[in-house]
Coordinates of C-alpha atoms in Angstrom, one line a residue:
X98 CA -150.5 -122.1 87.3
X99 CA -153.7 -122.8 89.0
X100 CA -154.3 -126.6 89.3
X101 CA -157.7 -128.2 90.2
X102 CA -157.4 -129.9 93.6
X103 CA -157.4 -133.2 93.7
X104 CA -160.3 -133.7 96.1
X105 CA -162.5 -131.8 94.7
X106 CA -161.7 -133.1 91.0
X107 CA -162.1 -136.7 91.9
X108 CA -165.6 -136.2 93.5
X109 CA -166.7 -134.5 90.2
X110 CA -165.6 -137.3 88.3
X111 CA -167.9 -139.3 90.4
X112 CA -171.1 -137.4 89.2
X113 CA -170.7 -138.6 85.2
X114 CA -174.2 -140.4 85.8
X115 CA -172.4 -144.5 85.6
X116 CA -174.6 -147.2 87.0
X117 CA -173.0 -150.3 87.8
X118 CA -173.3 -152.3 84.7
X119 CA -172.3 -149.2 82.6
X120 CA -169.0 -149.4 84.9
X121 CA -168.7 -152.6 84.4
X122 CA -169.0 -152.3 80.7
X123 CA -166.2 -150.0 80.6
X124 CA -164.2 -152.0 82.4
X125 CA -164.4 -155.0 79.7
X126 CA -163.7 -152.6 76.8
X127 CA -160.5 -152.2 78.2
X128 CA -159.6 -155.8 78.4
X129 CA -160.9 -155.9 74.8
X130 CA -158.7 -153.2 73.7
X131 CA -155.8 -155.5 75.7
X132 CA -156.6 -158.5 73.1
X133 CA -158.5 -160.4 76.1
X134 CA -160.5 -163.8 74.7
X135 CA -162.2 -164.3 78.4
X136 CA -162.9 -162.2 81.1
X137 CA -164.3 -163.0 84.6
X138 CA -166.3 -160.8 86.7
X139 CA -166.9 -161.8 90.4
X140 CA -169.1 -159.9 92.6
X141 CA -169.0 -160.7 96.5
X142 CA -171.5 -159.5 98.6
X143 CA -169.6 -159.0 102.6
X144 CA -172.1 -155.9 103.8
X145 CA -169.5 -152.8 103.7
X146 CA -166.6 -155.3 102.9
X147 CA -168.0 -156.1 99.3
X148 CA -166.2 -156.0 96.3
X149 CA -166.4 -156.3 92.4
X150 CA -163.6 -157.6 90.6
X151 CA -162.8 -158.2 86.6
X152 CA -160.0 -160.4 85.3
X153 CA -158.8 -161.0 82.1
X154 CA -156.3 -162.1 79.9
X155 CA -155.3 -159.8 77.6
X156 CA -151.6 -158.9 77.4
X157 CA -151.5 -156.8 80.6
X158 CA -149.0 -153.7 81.4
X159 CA -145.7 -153.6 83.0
X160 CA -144.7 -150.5 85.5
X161 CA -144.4 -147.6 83.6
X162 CA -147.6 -148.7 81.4
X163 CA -149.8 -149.1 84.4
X164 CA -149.1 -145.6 85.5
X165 CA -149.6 -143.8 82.5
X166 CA -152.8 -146.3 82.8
X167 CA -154.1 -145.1 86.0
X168 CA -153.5 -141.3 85.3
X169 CA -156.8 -139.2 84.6
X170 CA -156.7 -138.4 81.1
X171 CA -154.3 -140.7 80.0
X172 CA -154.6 -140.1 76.3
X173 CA -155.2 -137.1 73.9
X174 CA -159.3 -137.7 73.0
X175 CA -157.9 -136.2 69.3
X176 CA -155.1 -138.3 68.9
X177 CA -155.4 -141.4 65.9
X178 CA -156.1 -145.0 67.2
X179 CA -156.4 -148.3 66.3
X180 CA -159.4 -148.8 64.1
X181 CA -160.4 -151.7 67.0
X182 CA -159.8 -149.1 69.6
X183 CA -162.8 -148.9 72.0
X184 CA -161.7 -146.3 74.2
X185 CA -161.3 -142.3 73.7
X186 CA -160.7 -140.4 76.6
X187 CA -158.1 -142.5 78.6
X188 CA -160.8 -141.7 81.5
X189 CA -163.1 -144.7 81.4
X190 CA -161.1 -147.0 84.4
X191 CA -161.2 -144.3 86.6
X192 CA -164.3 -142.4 86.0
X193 CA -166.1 -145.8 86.0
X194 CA -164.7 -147.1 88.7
X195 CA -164.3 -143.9 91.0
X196 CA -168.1 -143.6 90.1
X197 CA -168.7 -146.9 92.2
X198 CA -165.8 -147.4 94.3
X199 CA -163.6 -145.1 96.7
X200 CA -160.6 -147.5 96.2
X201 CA -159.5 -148.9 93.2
X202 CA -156.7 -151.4 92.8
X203 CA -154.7 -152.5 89.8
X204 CA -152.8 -155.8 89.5
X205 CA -151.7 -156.3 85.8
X206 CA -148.5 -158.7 84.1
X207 CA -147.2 -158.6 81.1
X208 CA -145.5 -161.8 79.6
X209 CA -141.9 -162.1 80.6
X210 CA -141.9 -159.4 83.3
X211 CA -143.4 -159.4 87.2
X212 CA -146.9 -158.4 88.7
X213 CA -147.5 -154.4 88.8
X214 CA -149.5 -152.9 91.1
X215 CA -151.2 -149.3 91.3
X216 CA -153.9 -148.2 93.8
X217 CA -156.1 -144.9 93.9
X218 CA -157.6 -144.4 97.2
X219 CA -160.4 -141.7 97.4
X220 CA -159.9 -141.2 101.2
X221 CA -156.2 -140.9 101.0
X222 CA -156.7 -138.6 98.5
X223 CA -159.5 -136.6 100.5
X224 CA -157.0 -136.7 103.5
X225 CA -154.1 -135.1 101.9
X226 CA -155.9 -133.4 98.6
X227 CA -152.8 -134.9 96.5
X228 CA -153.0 -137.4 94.0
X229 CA -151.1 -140.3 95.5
X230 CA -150.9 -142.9 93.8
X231 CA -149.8 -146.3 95.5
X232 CA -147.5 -149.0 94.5
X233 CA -148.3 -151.8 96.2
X234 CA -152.0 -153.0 97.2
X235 CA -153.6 -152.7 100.8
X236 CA -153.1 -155.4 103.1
X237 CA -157.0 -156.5 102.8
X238 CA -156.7 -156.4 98.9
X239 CA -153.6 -158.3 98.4
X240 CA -156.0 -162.2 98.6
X241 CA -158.0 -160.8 96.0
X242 CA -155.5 -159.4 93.8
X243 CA -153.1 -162.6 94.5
X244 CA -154.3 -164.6 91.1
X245 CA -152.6 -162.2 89.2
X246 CA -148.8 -164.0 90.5
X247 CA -150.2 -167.3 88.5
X248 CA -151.2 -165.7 85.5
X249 CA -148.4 -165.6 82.5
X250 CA -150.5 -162.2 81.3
X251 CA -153.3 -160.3 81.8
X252 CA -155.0 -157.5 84.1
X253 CA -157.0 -157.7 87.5
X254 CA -159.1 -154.6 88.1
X255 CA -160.9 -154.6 91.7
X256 CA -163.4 -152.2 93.2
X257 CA -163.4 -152.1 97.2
X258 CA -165.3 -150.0 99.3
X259 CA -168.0 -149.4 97.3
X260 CA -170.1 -146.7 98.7
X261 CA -172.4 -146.4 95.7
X262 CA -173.6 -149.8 95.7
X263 CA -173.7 -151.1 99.1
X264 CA -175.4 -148.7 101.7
X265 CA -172.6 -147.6 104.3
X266 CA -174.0 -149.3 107.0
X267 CA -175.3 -152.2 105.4
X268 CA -174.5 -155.4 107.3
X269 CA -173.3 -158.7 105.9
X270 CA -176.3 -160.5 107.6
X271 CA -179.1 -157.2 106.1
X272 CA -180.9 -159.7 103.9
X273 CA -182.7 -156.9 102.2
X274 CA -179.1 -155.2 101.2
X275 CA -178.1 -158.3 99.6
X276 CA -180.8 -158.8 97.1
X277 CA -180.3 -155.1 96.4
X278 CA -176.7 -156.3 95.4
X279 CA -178.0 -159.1 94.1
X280 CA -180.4 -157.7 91.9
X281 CA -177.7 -155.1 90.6
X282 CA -175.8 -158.6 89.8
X283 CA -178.7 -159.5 86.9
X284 CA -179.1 -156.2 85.7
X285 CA -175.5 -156.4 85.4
X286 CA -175.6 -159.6 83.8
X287 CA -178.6 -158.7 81.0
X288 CA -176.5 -155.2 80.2
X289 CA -173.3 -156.7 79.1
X290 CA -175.2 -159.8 77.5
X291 CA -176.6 -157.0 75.3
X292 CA -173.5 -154.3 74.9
X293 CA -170.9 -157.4 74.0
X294 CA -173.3 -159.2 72.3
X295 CA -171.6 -159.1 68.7
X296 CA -168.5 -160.0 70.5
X297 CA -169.6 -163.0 73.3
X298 CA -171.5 -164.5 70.1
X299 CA -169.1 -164.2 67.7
X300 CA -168.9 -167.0 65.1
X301 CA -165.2 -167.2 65.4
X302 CA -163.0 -166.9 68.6
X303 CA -165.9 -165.0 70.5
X304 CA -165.4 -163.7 74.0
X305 CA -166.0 -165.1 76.9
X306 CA -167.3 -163.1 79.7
X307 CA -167.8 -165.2 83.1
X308 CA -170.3 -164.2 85.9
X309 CA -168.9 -165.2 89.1
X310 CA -167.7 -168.6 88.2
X311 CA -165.5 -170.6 85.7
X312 CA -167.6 -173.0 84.4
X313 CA -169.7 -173.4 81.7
X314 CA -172.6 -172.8 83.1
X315 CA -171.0 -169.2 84.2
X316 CA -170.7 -167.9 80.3
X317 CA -172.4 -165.2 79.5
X318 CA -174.5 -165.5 76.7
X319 CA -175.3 -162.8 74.0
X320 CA -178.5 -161.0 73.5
X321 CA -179.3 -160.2 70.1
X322 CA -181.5 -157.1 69.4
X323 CA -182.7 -157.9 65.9
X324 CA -183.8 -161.5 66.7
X325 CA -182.2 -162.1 63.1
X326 CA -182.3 -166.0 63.7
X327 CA -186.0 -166.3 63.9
X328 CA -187.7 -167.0 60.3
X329 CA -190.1 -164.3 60.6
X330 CA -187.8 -161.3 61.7
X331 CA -187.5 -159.3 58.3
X332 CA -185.1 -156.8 57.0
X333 CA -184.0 -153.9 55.1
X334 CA -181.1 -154.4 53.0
X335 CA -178.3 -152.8 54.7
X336 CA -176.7 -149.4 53.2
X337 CA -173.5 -147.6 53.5
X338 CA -173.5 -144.0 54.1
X339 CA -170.8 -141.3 54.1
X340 CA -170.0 -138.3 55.8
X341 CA -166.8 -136.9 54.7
X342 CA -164.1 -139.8 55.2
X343 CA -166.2 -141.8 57.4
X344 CA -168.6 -144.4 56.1
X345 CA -171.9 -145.8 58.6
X346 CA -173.5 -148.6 57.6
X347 CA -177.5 -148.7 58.7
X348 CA -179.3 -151.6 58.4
X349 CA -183.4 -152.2 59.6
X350 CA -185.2 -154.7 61.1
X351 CA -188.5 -155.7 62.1
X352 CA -189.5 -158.0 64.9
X353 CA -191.9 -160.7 64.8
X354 CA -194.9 -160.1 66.3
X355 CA -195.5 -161.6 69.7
X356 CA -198.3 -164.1 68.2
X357 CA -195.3 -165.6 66.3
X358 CA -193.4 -166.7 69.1
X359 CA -193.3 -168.8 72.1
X360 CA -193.2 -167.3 75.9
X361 CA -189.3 -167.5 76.7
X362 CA -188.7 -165.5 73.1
X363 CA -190.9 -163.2 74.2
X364 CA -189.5 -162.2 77.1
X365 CA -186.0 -162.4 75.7
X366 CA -187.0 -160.0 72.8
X367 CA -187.6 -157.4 75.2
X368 CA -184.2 -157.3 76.1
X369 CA -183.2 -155.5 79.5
X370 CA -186.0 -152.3 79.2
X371 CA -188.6 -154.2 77.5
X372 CA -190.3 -153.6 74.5
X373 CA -191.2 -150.7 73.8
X374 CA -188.0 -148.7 75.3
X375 CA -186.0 -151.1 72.9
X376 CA -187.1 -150.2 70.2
X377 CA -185.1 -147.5 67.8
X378 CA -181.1 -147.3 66.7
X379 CA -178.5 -149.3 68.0
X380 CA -175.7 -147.5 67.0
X381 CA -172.3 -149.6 67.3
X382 CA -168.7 -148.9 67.3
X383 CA -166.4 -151.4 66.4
X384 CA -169.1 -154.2 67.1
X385 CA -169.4 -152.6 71.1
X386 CA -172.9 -151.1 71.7
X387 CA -173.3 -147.6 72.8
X388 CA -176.8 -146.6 72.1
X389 CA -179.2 -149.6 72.4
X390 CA -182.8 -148.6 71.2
X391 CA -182.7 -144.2 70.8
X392 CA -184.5 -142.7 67.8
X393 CA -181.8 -140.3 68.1
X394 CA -183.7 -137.1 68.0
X395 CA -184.4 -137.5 64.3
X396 CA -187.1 -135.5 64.7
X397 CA -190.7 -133.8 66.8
X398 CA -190.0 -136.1 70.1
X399 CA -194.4 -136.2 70.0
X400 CA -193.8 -138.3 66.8
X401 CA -190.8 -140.1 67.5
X402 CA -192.0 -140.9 71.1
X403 CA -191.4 -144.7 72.0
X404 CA -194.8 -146.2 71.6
X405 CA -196.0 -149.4 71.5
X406 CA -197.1 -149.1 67.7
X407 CA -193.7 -149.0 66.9
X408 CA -192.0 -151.4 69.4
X409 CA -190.5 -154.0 66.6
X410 CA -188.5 -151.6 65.2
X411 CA -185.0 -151.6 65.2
X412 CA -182.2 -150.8 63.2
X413 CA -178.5 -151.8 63.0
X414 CA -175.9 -148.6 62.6
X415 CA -172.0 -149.2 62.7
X416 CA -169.7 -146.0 62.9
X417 CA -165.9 -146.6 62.9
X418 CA -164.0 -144.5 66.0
X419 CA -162.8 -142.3 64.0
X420 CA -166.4 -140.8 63.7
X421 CA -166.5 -140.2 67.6
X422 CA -166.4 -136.5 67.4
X423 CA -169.1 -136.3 64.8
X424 CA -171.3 -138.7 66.4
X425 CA -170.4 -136.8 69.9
X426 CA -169.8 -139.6 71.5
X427 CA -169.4 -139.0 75.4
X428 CA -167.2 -140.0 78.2
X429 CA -169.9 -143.1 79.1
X430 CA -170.1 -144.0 75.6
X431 CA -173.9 -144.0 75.8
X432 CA -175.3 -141.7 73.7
X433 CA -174.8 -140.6 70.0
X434 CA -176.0 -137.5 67.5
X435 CA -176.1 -138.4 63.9
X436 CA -173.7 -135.5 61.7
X437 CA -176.7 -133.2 59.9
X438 CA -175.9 -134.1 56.7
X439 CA -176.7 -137.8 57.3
X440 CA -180.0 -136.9 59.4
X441 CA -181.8 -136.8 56.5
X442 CA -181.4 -140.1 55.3
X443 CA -181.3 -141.9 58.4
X444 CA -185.0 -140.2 58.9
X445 CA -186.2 -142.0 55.9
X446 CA -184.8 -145.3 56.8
X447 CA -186.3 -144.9 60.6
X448 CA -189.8 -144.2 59.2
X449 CA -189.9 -147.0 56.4
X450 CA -188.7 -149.4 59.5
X451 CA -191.3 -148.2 61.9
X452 CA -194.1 -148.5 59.0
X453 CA -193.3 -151.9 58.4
X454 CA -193.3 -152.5 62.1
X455 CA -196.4 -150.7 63.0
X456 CA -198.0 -152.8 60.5
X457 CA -197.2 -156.1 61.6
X458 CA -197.8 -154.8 65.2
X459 CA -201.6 -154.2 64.1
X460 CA -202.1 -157.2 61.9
X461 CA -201.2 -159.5 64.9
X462 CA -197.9 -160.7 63.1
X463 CA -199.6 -162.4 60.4
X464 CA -198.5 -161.1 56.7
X465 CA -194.7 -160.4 58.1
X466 CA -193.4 -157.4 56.1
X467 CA -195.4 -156.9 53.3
X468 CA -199.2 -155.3 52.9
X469 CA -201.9 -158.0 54.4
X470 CA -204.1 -159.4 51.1
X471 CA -206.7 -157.4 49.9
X472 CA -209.0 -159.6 50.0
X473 CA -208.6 -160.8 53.9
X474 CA -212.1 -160.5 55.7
X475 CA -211.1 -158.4 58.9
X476 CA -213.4 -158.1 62.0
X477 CA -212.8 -155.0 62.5
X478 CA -212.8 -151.8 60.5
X479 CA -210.8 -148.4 61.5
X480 CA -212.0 -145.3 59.9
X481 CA -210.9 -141.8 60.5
X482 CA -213.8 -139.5 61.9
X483 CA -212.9 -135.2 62.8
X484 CA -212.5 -136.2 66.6
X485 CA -210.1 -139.2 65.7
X486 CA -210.0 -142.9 64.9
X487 CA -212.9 -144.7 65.6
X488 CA -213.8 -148.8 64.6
X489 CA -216.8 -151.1 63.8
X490 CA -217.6 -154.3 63.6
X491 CA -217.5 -155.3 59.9
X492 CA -221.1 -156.1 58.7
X493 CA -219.4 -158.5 55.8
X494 CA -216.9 -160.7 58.0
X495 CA -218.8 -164.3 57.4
X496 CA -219.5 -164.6 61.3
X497 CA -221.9 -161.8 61.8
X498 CA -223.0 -161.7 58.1
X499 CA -224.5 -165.6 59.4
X500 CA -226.0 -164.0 62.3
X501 CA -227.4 -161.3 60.1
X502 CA -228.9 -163.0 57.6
X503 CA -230.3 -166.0 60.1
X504 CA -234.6 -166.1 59.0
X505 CA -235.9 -165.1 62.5
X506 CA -233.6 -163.0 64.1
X507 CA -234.2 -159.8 65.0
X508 CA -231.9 -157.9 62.9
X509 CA -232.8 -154.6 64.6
X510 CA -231.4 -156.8 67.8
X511 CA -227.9 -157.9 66.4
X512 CA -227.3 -154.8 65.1
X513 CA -228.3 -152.8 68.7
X514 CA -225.7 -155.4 70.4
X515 CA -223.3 -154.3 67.6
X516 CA -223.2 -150.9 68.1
X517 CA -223.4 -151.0 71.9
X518 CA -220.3 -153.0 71.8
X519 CA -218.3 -150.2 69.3
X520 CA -219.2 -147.7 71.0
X521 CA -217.7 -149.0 74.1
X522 CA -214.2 -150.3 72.8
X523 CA -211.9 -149.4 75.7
X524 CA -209.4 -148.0 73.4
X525 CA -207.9 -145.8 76.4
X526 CA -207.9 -148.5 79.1
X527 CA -206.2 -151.0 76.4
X528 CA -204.0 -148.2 75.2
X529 CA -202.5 -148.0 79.1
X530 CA -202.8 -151.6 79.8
X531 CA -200.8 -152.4 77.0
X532 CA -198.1 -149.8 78.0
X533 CA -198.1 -150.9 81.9
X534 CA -198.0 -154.6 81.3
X535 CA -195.9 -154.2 77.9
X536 CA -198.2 -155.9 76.3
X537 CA -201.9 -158.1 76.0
X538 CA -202.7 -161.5 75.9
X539 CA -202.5 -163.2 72.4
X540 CA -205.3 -162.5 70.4
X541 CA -206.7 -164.3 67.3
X542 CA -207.1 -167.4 68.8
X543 CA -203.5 -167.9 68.8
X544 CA -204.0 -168.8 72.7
X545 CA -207.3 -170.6 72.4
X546 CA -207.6 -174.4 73.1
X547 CA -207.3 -176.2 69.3
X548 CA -210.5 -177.8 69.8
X549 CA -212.3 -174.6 70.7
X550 CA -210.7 -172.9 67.5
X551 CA -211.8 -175.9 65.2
X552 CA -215.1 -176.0 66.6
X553 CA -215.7 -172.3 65.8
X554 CA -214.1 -172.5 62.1
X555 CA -216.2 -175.7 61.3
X556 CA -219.3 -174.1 62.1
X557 CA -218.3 -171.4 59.7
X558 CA -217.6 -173.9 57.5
X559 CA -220.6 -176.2 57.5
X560 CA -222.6 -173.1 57.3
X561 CA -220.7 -171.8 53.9
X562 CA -221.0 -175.3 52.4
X563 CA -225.0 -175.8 53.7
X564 CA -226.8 -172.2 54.0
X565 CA -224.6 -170.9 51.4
X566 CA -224.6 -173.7 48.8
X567 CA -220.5 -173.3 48.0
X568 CA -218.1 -176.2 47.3
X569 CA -216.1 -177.5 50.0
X570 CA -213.3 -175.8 48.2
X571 CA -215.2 -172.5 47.7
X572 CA -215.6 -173.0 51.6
X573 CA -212.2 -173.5 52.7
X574 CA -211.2 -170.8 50.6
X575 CA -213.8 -168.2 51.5
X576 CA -212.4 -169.0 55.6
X577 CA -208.8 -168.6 54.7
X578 CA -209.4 -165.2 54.0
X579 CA -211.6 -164.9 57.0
X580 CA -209.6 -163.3 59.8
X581 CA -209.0 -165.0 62.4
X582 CA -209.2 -168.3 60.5
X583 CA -206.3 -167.0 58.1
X584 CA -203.7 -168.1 60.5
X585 CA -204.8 -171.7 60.9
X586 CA -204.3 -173.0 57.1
X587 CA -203.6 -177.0 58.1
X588 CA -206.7 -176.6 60.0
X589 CA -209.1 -175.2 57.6
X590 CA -207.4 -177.4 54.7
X591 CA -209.2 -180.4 56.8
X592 CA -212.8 -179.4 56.4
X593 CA -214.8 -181.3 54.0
X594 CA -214.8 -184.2 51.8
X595 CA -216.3 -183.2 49.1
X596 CA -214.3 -182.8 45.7
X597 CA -214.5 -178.9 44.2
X598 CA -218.0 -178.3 42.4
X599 CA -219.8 -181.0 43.4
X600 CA -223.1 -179.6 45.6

């Protein structure tokens, strides 16, 4: 026999790569997998006497359940589970919480019987290199672990001296070390409002996950990738794929375009890494969220990079637990490889999505999913030339044709001005802008004063229905298929009082 010390083990299982709120996520997919309807997690900042603890109430563990719970591989990665089963290795309370805390402490009831309690301690452990595991809680833990005695059921895990998140010789009073914690606390916060989101919004008896409080004002709230509420979020229609026994189901979406929504949906739409990292798969298991926004490695990573082209695309795909060794799914539960056999498919699916997407992107979010009109009057035209893309200023859009065809002006004039400003288009300094600020300012007059935007359009108008000799209807056609003028259709439907055909 030749077994691994315990010392040196437990620091590896340290190293998995955890942050906090990927911990903490682990944490709550236990209490799931324990039938939990609320949990509570309470972070206390006290410099180097900090801690992080999660309640719930799920049916808890008696004695013999809590040390089978708190043993490192407490369960066979190959063995059948429950189809609801989040869980795989039997490693995810200790390696998360070892990978944040050098003690962790255990207080869990089942109905009918008394409190258990189990502690790991990573120094003890270091001091003797034996896995000794204690049954009772230290002195300075047994206040925090003390709700547990007035609960009929449920589970109390609690992370003390937690040498990857608070500096060893932080203070209580070190202001700056605080808003470190602090700021761990939202990104917290915005991770789990995204990984439980199917759950904490559930539309019947939905989780509750509390943030350092019991009131209602403490309730986490869900994040949904797909905006699927908003009216001009479109979709694929969802298929069901299969790969020997197991069936994934793969839906697409695509985002509305930032034009099409207000400044708080904006920002929420980005989700925790913004828009353009969010972008790609989600892939779920058993509603929990492994892989939010990954294309996956369908493909060249120069064509499937993240860019901002594609950043309303995402898509939906479920995989039962039973697929976890296909998918190699790993001890985080944070990334995913689709089976070969479904690459293929999924590959289609990902480039009709990001299509659709990158069209909307360019066309400002005006013609939602489908192909803008033929007919619409764009300012701009793109055209491919051997070193690349370039653009020019459309000589037919109704605005410069005016200024064009204006007796007196110096045609020669307008069209130097033209050409001096397409050949300086600072497609490289927008391309980075756009990337570094995660987006630009609304465009289209979609941010412009309505009174500016009117006076512009009636101009247009008044010069269709005067220079031009065309109805009042012929007008207000003609500038609905005028871009920018498209987007404003109760405005332009107000010009004029003539009837159709009547000079």
């Amino acid at each position: 026999m030749a077994p691994p010390s315990a010392h040196a083990l437990v620091e590896a299982m340290r190293g998995l790569g955890y942050t906090l709120w990927s911990a903490v996520a682990d944490i709550i997919d236990n209490s799931i997998a324990a039938g939990a309807r609320s949990v509570r997690v309470d972070f206390q900042w006290d410099g180097p006497g900090s801690w992080i603890r999660v309640t719930d109430d799920g049916h808890g563990m008696g004695e013999a359940e809590l040390t089978q719970a708190m043993r490192a591989g407490a369960r066979n990665p190959l063995a059948i589970r429950d189809a609801t089963d989040l869980g795989r290795f039997g490693l995810g309370l200790k390696t998360a919480s070892f990978s944040q805390c050098r003690r962790l402490s255990v207080g869990s009831r089942r109905a009918g019987l008394p409190a258990a309690f189990r502690v790991w301690d990573l120094d003890d452990i270091a001091t003797h290199d034996e896995w000794r595991l204690v049954t009772e809680p230290m002195p300075s833990s047994v206040p925090l672990l003390q709700p547990i005695q007035d609960m009929p059921q449920g589970t109390i895990v609690l992370w003390e001296k937690l040498d990857r998140v608070v500096a060893t010789d932080a203070e209580a009073g070190d202001a700056r070390a605080e808003d470190a914690f602090l700021a761990q606390i939202a990104r917290a916060e915005r991770h789990l409002a995204m990984i439980f989101h199917r759950y904490l919004e559930a539309p019947s008896n939905p989780l509750h996950v509390l943030i350092n409080g019991a009131g209602p004002q403490n309730r986490l709230r869900g994040w949904d990738p797909f905006m699927e509420a908003h009216p001009a979020t479109s979709r694929t229609p969802e298929e069901r794929l299969r790969y020997g026994q197991v069936e994934v189901r793969v839906q697409g979406f695509i985002l509305p375009h930032r034009d099409r929504l207000d400044e708080r949906a904006s920002e929420l739409g980005g989700g925790p890494e913004g828009w353009v990292s969010q972008q790609g798969f989600y892939v779920y298991r058993n509603r929990r969220l492994l892989v939010p926004g990954d294309w996956l490695g369908l493909g060249h990573p120069r064509r499937w990079a993240k860019e901002d082209a594609y950043r309303l695309a995402r898509l939906r795909l479920d995989i039962p637990n039973s697929a976890d060794a296909a998918w190699q799914i790993d001890v985080r539960k944070s990334t995913a490889a689709p089976p070969r056999p479904l690459r293929g498919r999924l590959t289609d699916l990902a480039d009709r999505v990001r299509a659709d997407a990158r069209r909307v992107f360019l066309h400002r979010g005006s013609y939602g999913p489908r192909a803008p009109s033929p007919n619409l009057q764009r300012a701009w035209t793109a055209f491919e030339r051997r070193d690349g893309m370039a653009y020019r200023i459309d000589r037919a859009h109704p605005a410069v044709a005016r200024v064009l065809a204006e007796p007196g002006r110096s045609t020669d004039a307008v069209e130097a001005m033209l050409r001096v400003i397409e050949e300086t288009v600072p497609v490289h300094r927008i391309w980075i802008d756009t990337a570094e600020r995660d987006g630009l300012a609304p465009t289209g007059f979609s941010a412009t004063p309505s009174d500016e935007v009117r006076s512009v359009a009636e101009a247009l108008f008044n010069d269709f229905t005067t220079r031009m000799g065309l109805s009042d209807d012929s007008a207000r056609a003609l500038l609905m298929r005028t871009e920018p003028f498209n987007s404003f259709p109760d405005l332009v439907a107000s010009f004029g009082t003539r009837t159709a055909g009547k000079p």
